[in-house]
PDB file of C-alpha atoms in Angstrom:
ATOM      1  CA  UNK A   8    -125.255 124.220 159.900  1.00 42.00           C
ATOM      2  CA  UNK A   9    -127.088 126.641 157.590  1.00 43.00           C
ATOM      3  CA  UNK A  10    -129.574 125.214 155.876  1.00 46.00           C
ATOM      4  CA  UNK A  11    -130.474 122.805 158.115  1.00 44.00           C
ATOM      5  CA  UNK A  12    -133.616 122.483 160.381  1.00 47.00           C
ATOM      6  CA  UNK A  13    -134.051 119.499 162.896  1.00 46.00           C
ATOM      7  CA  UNK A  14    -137.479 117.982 163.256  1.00 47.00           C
ATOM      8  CA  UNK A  15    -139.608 117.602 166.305  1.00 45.00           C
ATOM      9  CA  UNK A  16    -138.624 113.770 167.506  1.00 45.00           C
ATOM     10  CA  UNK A  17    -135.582 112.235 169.583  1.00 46.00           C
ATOM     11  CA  UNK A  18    -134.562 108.933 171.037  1.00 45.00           C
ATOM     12  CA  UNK A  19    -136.029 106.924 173.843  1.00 45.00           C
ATOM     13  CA  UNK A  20    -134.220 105.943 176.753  1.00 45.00           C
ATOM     14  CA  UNK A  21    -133.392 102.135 176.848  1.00 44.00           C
ATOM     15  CA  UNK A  22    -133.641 101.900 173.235  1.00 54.00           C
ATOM     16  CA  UNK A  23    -131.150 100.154 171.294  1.00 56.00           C
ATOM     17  CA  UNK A  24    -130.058 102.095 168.047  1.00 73.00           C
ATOM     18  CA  UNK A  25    -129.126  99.711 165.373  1.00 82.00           C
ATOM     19  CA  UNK A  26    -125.502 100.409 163.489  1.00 84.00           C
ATOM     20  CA  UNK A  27    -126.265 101.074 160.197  1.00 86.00           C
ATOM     21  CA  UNK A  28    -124.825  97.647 158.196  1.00 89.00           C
ATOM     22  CA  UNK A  29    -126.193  98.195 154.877  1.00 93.00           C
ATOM     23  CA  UNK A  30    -126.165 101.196 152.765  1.00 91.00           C
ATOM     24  CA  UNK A  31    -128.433 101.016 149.110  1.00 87.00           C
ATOM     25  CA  UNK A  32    -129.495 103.361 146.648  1.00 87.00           C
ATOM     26  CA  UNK A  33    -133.174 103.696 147.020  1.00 84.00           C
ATOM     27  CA  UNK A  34    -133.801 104.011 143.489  1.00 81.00           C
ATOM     28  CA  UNK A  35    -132.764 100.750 142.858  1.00 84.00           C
ATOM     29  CA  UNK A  36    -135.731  97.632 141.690  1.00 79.00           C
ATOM     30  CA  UNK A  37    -133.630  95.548 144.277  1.00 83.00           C
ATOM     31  CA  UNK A  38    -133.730  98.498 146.905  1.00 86.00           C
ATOM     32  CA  UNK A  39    -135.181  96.928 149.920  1.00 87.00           C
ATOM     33  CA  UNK A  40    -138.680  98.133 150.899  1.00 87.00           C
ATOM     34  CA  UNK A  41    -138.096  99.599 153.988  1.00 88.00           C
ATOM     35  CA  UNK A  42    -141.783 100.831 154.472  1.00 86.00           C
ATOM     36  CA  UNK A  43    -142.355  97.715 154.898  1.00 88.00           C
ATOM     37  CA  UNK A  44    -139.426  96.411 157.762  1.00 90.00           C
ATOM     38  CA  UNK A  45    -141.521  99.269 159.926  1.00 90.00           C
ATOM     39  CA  UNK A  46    -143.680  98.506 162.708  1.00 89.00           C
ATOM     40  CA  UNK A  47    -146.929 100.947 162.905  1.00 88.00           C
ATOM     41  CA  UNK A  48    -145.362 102.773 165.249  1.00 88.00           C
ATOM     42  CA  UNK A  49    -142.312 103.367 162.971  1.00 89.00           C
ATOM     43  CA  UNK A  50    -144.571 103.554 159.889  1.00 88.00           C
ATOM     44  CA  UNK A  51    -146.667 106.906 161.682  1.00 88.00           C
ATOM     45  CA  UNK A  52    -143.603 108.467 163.189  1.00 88.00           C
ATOM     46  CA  UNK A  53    -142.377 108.468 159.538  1.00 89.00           C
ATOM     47  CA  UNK A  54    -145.157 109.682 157.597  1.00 88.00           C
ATOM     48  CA  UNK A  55    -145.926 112.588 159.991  1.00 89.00           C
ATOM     49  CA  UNK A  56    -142.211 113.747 159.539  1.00 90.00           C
ATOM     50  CA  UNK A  57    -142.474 113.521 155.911  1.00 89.00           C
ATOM     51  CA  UNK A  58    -145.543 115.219 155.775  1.00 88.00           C
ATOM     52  CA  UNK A  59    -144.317 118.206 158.026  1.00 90.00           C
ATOM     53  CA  UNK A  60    -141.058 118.172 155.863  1.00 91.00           C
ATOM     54  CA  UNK A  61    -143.470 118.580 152.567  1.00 89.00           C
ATOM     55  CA  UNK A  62    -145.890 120.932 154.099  1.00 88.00           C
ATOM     56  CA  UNK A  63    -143.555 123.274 156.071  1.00 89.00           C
ATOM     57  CA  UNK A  64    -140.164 122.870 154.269  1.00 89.00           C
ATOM     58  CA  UNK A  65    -138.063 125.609 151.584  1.00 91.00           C
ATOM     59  CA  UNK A  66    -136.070 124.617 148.554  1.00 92.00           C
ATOM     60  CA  UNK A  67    -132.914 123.601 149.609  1.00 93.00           C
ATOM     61  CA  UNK A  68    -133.418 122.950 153.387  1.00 91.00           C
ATOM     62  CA  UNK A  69    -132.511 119.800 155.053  1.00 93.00           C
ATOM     63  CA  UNK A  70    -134.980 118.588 157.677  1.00 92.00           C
ATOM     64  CA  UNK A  71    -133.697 115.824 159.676  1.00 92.00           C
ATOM     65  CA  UNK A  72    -135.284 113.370 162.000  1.00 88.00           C
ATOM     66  CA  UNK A  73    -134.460 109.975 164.601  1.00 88.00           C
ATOM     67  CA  UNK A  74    -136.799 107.980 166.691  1.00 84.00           C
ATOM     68  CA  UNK A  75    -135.205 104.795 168.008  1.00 77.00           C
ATOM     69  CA  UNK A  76    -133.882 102.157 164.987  1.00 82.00           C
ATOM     70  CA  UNK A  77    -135.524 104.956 161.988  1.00 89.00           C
ATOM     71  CA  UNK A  78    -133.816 108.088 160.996  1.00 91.00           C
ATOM     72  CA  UNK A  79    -134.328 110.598 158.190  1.00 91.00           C
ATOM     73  CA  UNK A  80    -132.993 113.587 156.114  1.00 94.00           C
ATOM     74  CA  UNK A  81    -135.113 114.788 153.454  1.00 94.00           C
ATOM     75  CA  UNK A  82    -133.602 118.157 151.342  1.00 95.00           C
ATOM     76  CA  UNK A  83    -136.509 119.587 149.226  1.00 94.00           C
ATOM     77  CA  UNK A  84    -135.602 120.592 145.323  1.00 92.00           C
ATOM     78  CA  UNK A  85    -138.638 122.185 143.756  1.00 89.00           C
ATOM     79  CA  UNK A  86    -142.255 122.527 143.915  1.00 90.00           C
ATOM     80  CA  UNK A  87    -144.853 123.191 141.062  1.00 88.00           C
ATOM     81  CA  UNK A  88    -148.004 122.416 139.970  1.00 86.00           C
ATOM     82  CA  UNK A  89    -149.105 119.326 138.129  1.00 79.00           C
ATOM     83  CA  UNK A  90    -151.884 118.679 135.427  1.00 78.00           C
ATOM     84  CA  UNK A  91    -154.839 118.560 137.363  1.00 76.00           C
ATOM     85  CA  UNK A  92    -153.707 121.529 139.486  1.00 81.00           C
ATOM     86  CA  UNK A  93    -152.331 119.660 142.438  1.00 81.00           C
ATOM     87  CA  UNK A  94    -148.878 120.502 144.669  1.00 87.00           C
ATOM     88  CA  UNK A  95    -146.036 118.230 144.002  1.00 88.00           C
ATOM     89  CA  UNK A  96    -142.326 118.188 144.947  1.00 90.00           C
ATOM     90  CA  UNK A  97    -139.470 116.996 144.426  1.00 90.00           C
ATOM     91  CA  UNK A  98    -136.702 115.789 147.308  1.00 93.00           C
ATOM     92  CA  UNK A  99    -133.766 113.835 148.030  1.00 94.00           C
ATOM     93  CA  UNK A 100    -134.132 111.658 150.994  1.00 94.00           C
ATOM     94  CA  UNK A 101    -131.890 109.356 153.033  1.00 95.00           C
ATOM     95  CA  UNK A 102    -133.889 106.925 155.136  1.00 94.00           C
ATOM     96  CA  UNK A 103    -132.808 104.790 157.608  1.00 93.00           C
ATOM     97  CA  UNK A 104    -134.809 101.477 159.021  1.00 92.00           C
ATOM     98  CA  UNK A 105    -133.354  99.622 161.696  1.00 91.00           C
ATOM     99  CA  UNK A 106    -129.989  98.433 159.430  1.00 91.00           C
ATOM    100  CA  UNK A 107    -130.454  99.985 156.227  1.00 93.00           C
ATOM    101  CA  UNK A 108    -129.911 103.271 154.874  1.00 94.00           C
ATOM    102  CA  UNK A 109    -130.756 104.455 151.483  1.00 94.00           C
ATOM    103  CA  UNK A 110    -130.322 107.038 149.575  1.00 93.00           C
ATOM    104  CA  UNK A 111    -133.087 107.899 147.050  1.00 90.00           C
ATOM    105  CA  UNK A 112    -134.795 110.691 144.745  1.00 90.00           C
ATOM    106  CA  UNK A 113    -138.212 111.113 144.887  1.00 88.00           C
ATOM    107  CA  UNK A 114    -141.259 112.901 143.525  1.00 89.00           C
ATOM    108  CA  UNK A 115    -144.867 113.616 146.398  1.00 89.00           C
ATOM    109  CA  UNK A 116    -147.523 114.992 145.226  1.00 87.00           C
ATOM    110  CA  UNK A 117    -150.299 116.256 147.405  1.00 86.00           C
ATOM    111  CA  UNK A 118    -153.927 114.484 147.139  1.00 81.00           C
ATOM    112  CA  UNK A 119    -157.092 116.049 147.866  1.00 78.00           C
ATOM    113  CA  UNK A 120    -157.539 114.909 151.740  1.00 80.00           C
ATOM    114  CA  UNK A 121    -154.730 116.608 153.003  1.00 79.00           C
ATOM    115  CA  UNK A 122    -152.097 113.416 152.701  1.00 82.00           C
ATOM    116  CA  UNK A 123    -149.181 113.105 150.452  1.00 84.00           C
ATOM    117  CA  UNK A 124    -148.415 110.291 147.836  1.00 83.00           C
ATOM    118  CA  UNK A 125    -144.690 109.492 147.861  1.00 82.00           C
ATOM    119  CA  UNK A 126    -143.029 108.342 144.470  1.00 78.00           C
ATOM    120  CA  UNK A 127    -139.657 107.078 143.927  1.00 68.00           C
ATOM    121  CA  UNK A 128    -138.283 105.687 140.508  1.00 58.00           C
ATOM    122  CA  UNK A 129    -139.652 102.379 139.458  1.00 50.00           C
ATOM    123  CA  UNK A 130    -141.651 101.645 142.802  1.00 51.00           C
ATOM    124  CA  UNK A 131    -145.419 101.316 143.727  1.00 49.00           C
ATOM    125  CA  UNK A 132    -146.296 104.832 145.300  1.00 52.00           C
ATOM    126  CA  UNK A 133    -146.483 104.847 148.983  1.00 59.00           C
ATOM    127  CA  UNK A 134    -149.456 107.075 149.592  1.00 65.00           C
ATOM    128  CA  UNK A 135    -152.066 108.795 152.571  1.00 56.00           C
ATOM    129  CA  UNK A 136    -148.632 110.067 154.100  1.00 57.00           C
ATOM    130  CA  UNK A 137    -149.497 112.801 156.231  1.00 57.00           C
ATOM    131  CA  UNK A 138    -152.809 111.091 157.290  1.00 49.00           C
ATOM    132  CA  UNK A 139    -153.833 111.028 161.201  1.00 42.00           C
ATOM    133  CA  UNK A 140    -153.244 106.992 161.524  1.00 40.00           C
ATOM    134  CA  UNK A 141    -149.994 107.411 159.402  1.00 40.00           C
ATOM    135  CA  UNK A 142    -150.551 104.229 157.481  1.00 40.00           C
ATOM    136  CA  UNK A 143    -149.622 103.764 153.551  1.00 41.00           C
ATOM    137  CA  UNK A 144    -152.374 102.507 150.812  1.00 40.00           C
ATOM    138  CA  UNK A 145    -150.091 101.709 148.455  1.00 38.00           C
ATOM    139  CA  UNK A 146    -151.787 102.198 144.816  1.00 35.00           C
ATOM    140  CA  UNK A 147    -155.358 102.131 145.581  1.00 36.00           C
ATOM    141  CA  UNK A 148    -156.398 105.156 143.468  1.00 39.00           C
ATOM    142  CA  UNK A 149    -155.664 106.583 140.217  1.00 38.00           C
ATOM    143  CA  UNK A 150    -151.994 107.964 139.888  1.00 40.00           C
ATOM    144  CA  UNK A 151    -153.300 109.564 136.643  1.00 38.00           C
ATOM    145  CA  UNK A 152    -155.049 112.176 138.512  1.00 43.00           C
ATOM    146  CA  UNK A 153    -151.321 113.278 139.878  1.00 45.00           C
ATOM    147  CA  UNK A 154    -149.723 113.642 136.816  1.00 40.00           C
TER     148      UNK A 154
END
């Protein structure tokens, strides 16, 4: 398919791929938090294919990912510049944890150390993506210094 680039990842042999039985709009307050129904494992896979997505993808691309029971498709819409002179973009994603998939809009800016800070409507930022360990901080610094 034009327009579409696959992302470095694939399935391991003997693992069980969960059906998808639940499909929610990501955007949603009573979206599930599926950062959170990762293991570590799942959690780093994750953040280091969103961070190559945001670092290496074009407007209008889809970059698509699966390890095991987590899958991903992330299409990028724009990037500019916010106040305080940082990166940002924004993206369509579809995200799929073990049972659930969601579809969601979101907004990443880039922070100083290199990592991205996720942002989806009405939700707690998930940020440090992109960082070696792959883990989230959640809102531990000041989002005013993104926008």
């Amino acid at each position: 398919n034009a327009g579409q680039k696959p992302l470095a990842g694939g399935n391991v042999p003997g693992i069980i791929i969960d059906p998808v039985r639940k499909e929610e709009d990501g955007n949603s307050v009573f979206a599930t938090d599926l950062i959170a129904k990762m293991n570590g494992q799942e959690r780093t896979s994750y953040s280091q294919h969103f961070y190559w997505a945001l670092n290496k993808g074009t407007k209008g691309q889809t970059y698509r990912w699966n390890v095991n029971n987590i899958a991903g498709e992330i299409t990028l819409a724009e990037r500019f510049t916010n106040k305080s002179g940082g990166q940002c973009v924004r993206f369509r994603e579809v995200l799929k944890v073990h049972e659930i998939r969601q579809n969601l809009r979101g907004l990443a800016c880039a922070r100083g150390d290199g990592s991205w800070c996720k942002l989806r409507e009405g939700s707690t930022p998930a940020c440090g993506l992109g960082k070696e360990r792959g883990m989230f901080d959640g809102l531990t610094r000041q989002l005013n210094d993104l926008f």
